[in-house]
């Protein structure tokens, strides 16, 4: 029998196949957007707001390795020195880099998400802030959440699923102003010379001689030069005395 002679049987065979394919497609579509990502949020997301706490949540994308580090590149308007560590996984610490900071420590449990917070001295006057993030695992894997929204787009990245976390800001409050750059540590003033001790105040002979040499140098001649002059004068006087004594002896004869 040919199948086209029994269309009702053909429809009965197709229905389960279509249902199975639709179910599988729905599962795959649901799994795609649910992949790991990094998200940032704040209770005070407002331009020029000060001492703002930002909380980052990084979802795990590995069932075999734990997250060990998050490297965050700060957007323009926030300097690394403007950021202080809030909270994070046990044993993790913040380290400032040239363009942002890293928080790292012992690997968390495989498959476990990571959340940490930082306090920003002041948010810049902007509409949104993108924080490029590199997420490292204990097996060497690195997830790169670095795609930026396209100008004039819908706020999403380039469509590869690696969008950087973005914080949208409300307009600045009336009268809000920039507090300026972070203060730097003042330059250390030269240490004052220590007061002379009792031993230094009572000069020893050698100390006095050194002082005399210094004074002689300041006056134009060193102590050695003066000693040479004195030696020449004494030698000349001795020679004159010798000649006088010799002449007197010759006169007596």
XYZ file of C-alpha atoms in Angstrom:
253
model
C 0.000 0.000 0.000
C 1.213 3.447 -0.850
C 1.315 6.106 1.924
C -0.565 8.688 -0.133
C -3.536 6.331 -0.208
C -3.835 6.693 3.586
C -3.267 10.371 4.476
C -4.723 9.960 7.974
C -1.935 7.505 8.901
C 0.692 9.849 7.509
C -0.632 12.727 9.624
C -0.591 10.498 12.721
C 3.095 9.712 12.155
C 4.062 13.358 11.552
C 2.427 14.803 14.688
C 4.707 13.074 17.275
C 7.793 13.957 15.201
C 6.823 17.622 15.045
C 6.115 17.731 18.763
C 9.480 16.141 19.563
C 11.366 18.575 17.304
C 9.567 21.585 18.784
C 10.322 20.432 22.318
C 14.013 19.955 21.526
C 14.228 23.391 19.901
C 12.579 24.997 22.914
C 15.104 23.354 25.250
C 18.040 24.536 23.151
C 16.715 28.075 22.900
C 16.128 28.211 26.624
C 19.621 26.914 27.363
C 21.326 29.451 25.054
C 20.415 32.740 26.790
C 20.783 31.089 30.189
C 24.532 30.696 29.667
C 26.873 32.319 32.147
C 27.216 36.087 32.303
C 28.329 38.929 34.580
C 25.799 41.413 35.876
C 26.312 44.716 37.734
C 23.781 46.653 39.772
C 23.596 49.413 42.376
C 21.014 50.949 44.696
C 22.318 54.408 43.814
C 22.957 54.270 40.056
C 22.969 58.018 39.439
C 25.446 60.205 37.624
C 27.848 62.077 39.935
C 26.632 60.098 42.959
C 29.335 59.606 45.584
C 30.435 56.564 47.603
C 28.350 54.235 45.460
C 28.380 50.472 46.063
C 28.456 48.369 42.899
C 27.637 44.671 43.140
C 28.883 42.262 40.477
C 27.386 38.790 40.054
C 29.318 36.324 37.874
C 27.522 33.138 36.893
C 29.580 29.966 36.574
C 29.785 28.306 33.177
C 31.804 25.280 34.262
C 30.692 22.162 36.099
C 34.263 20.965 36.618
C 36.253 24.054 37.715
C 35.674 26.840 40.186
C 35.991 30.571 39.563
C 39.280 31.977 40.868
C 39.406 35.566 39.619
C 37.468 38.438 38.091
C 39.401 41.155 36.285
C 37.352 44.306 35.763
C 38.280 47.100 33.361
C 36.826 50.362 34.647
C 34.967 52.703 32.279
C 36.161 56.215 31.509
C 35.565 58.529 34.446
C 36.428 56.006 37.179
C 40.070 55.691 38.176
C 41.432 52.530 39.830
C 42.303 54.614 42.893
C 38.618 55.581 43.176
C 37.645 51.988 43.999
C 37.778 50.215 47.354
C 36.859 46.620 48.120
C 33.526 45.827 49.698
C 32.678 42.153 50.060
C 33.425 38.959 48.157
C 34.149 35.248 48.456
C 36.074 34.131 51.512
C 39.804 34.722 51.137
C 39.490 36.927 48.052
C 41.307 40.256 47.848
C 41.276 43.269 45.549
C 44.361 44.391 43.634
C 44.463 47.647 41.646
C 45.663 47.458 38.025
C 46.505 50.148 35.474
C 43.020 50.102 33.968
C 40.869 48.686 36.748
C 41.203 45.994 39.381
C 41.135 42.258 40.039
C 39.456 40.324 42.814
C 40.826 36.851 43.306
C 41.433 34.126 45.818
C 40.855 30.431 46.421
C 38.666 28.749 43.820
C 35.010 28.554 44.752
C 33.128 25.294 44.396
C 32.736 24.115 40.799
C 29.500 25.391 39.335
C 29.094 28.032 42.065
C 28.438 31.660 41.114
C 30.562 34.509 42.502
C 29.410 37.864 43.834
C 31.542 40.774 45.000
C 31.071 44.472 45.651
C 33.210 47.589 45.419
C 32.673 51.171 46.548
C 33.284 53.896 43.958
C 34.268 57.351 45.171
C 32.075 59.038 42.543
C 30.291 57.916 39.393
C 31.001 59.945 36.245
C 28.446 62.101 34.476
C 27.270 59.504 31.954
C 24.155 57.630 30.859
C 25.627 54.157 31.233
C 28.830 52.485 32.312
C 30.261 49.308 30.793
C 32.629 47.142 32.856
C 34.607 44.737 30.678
C 35.239 41.603 32.746
C 37.509 38.573 32.403
C 36.352 35.580 34.441
C 39.013 32.954 35.229
C 38.587 29.351 36.396
C 40.849 26.952 38.269
C 41.478 24.906 35.101
C 42.814 27.924 33.189
C 39.630 28.699 31.319
C 38.774 32.397 30.820
C 35.348 33.780 29.928
C 35.631 37.211 28.284
C 32.646 39.467 28.901
C 33.956 42.401 26.904
C 31.501 43.250 24.122
C 30.223 46.824 24.283
C 26.816 48.133 23.170
C 26.795 49.557 19.675
C 26.071 53.296 19.406
C 22.413 53.786 18.589
C 21.706 50.101 19.097
C 19.365 48.334 21.439
C 21.839 48.295 24.311
C 23.172 44.819 23.550
C 26.546 43.767 22.284
C 27.498 42.387 18.906
C 25.349 39.301 19.181
C 27.944 36.747 20.304
C 26.650 36.443 23.860
C 29.758 37.965 25.472
C 28.312 41.338 26.460
C 30.119 43.318 29.138
C 28.041 44.147 32.213
C 26.435 47.582 31.819
C 25.081 49.858 34.541
C 22.494 52.402 33.401
C 22.603 55.696 35.298
C 19.907 58.193 36.150
C 20.538 61.868 35.495
C 22.638 63.697 38.057
C 20.854 65.339 40.963
C 20.402 69.138 40.766
C 23.549 70.884 41.949
C 25.682 67.745 41.812
C 29.265 68.373 40.739
C 32.436 66.444 40.222
C 34.623 66.174 43.306
C 37.759 66.150 41.183
C 40.538 63.572 41.050
C 41.297 61.348 43.975
C 43.729 62.928 46.418
C 47.204 61.529 46.217
C 49.521 60.906 49.118
C 51.461 64.122 49.950
C 55.097 64.161 49.015
C 57.214 63.336 52.009
C 59.210 66.318 53.289
C 62.934 65.797 53.848
C 63.668 64.547 57.320
C 65.093 67.275 59.612
C 68.676 66.908 60.668
C 68.875 65.290 64.095
C 69.943 67.503 67.003
C 73.576 66.978 68.009
C 74.125 64.646 70.929
C 76.190 65.441 73.993
C 79.080 63.420 72.567
C 78.957 65.371 69.311
C 78.742 68.689 71.178
C 81.986 67.978 73.089
C 84.329 67.829 70.152
C 87.278 65.448 70.279
C 90.766 66.571 69.109
C 90.269 64.836 65.804
C 86.913 66.539 65.417
C 88.479 69.904 66.161
C 91.239 69.234 63.621
C 88.630 68.358 61.023
C 86.778 71.564 61.837
C 90.031 73.541 61.532
C 90.707 71.954 58.151
C 87.203 72.876 57.051
C 87.652 76.468 58.172
C 91.020 76.662 56.444
C 89.482 75.380 53.235
C 86.735 77.966 53.546
C 89.350 80.714 53.989
C 91.201 79.703 50.841
C 94.060 77.429 52.082
C 93.865 73.911 53.419
C 95.516 72.760 56.648
C 98.156 70.894 54.620
C 99.096 74.092 52.786
C 99.525 75.984 56.045
C 101.645 73.158 57.448
C 103.916 73.335 54.389
C 104.390 77.082 54.788
C 105.284 76.689 58.468
C 107.811 73.954 57.615
C 109.508 76.165 55.028
C 109.730 79.078 57.459
C 111.242 76.856 60.183
C 113.776 75.400 57.753
C 114.837 78.863 56.626
C 115.238 80.025 60.230
C 117.334 76.959 61.025
C 119.582 77.648 58.020
C 120.066 81.287 59.024
C 120.963 80.270 62.604
C 123.468 77.711 61.330
C 125.186 80.300 59.145
C 125.374 82.812 62.030
C 126.946 80.253 64.376
C 129.441 79.197 61.707
C 130.554 82.751 60.984
C 131.065 83.479 64.679
C 133.255 80.408 64.987
C 135.363 81.452 61.992
C 135.800 84.969 63.403
C 137.152 83.620 66.708
C 139.809 81.608 64.907
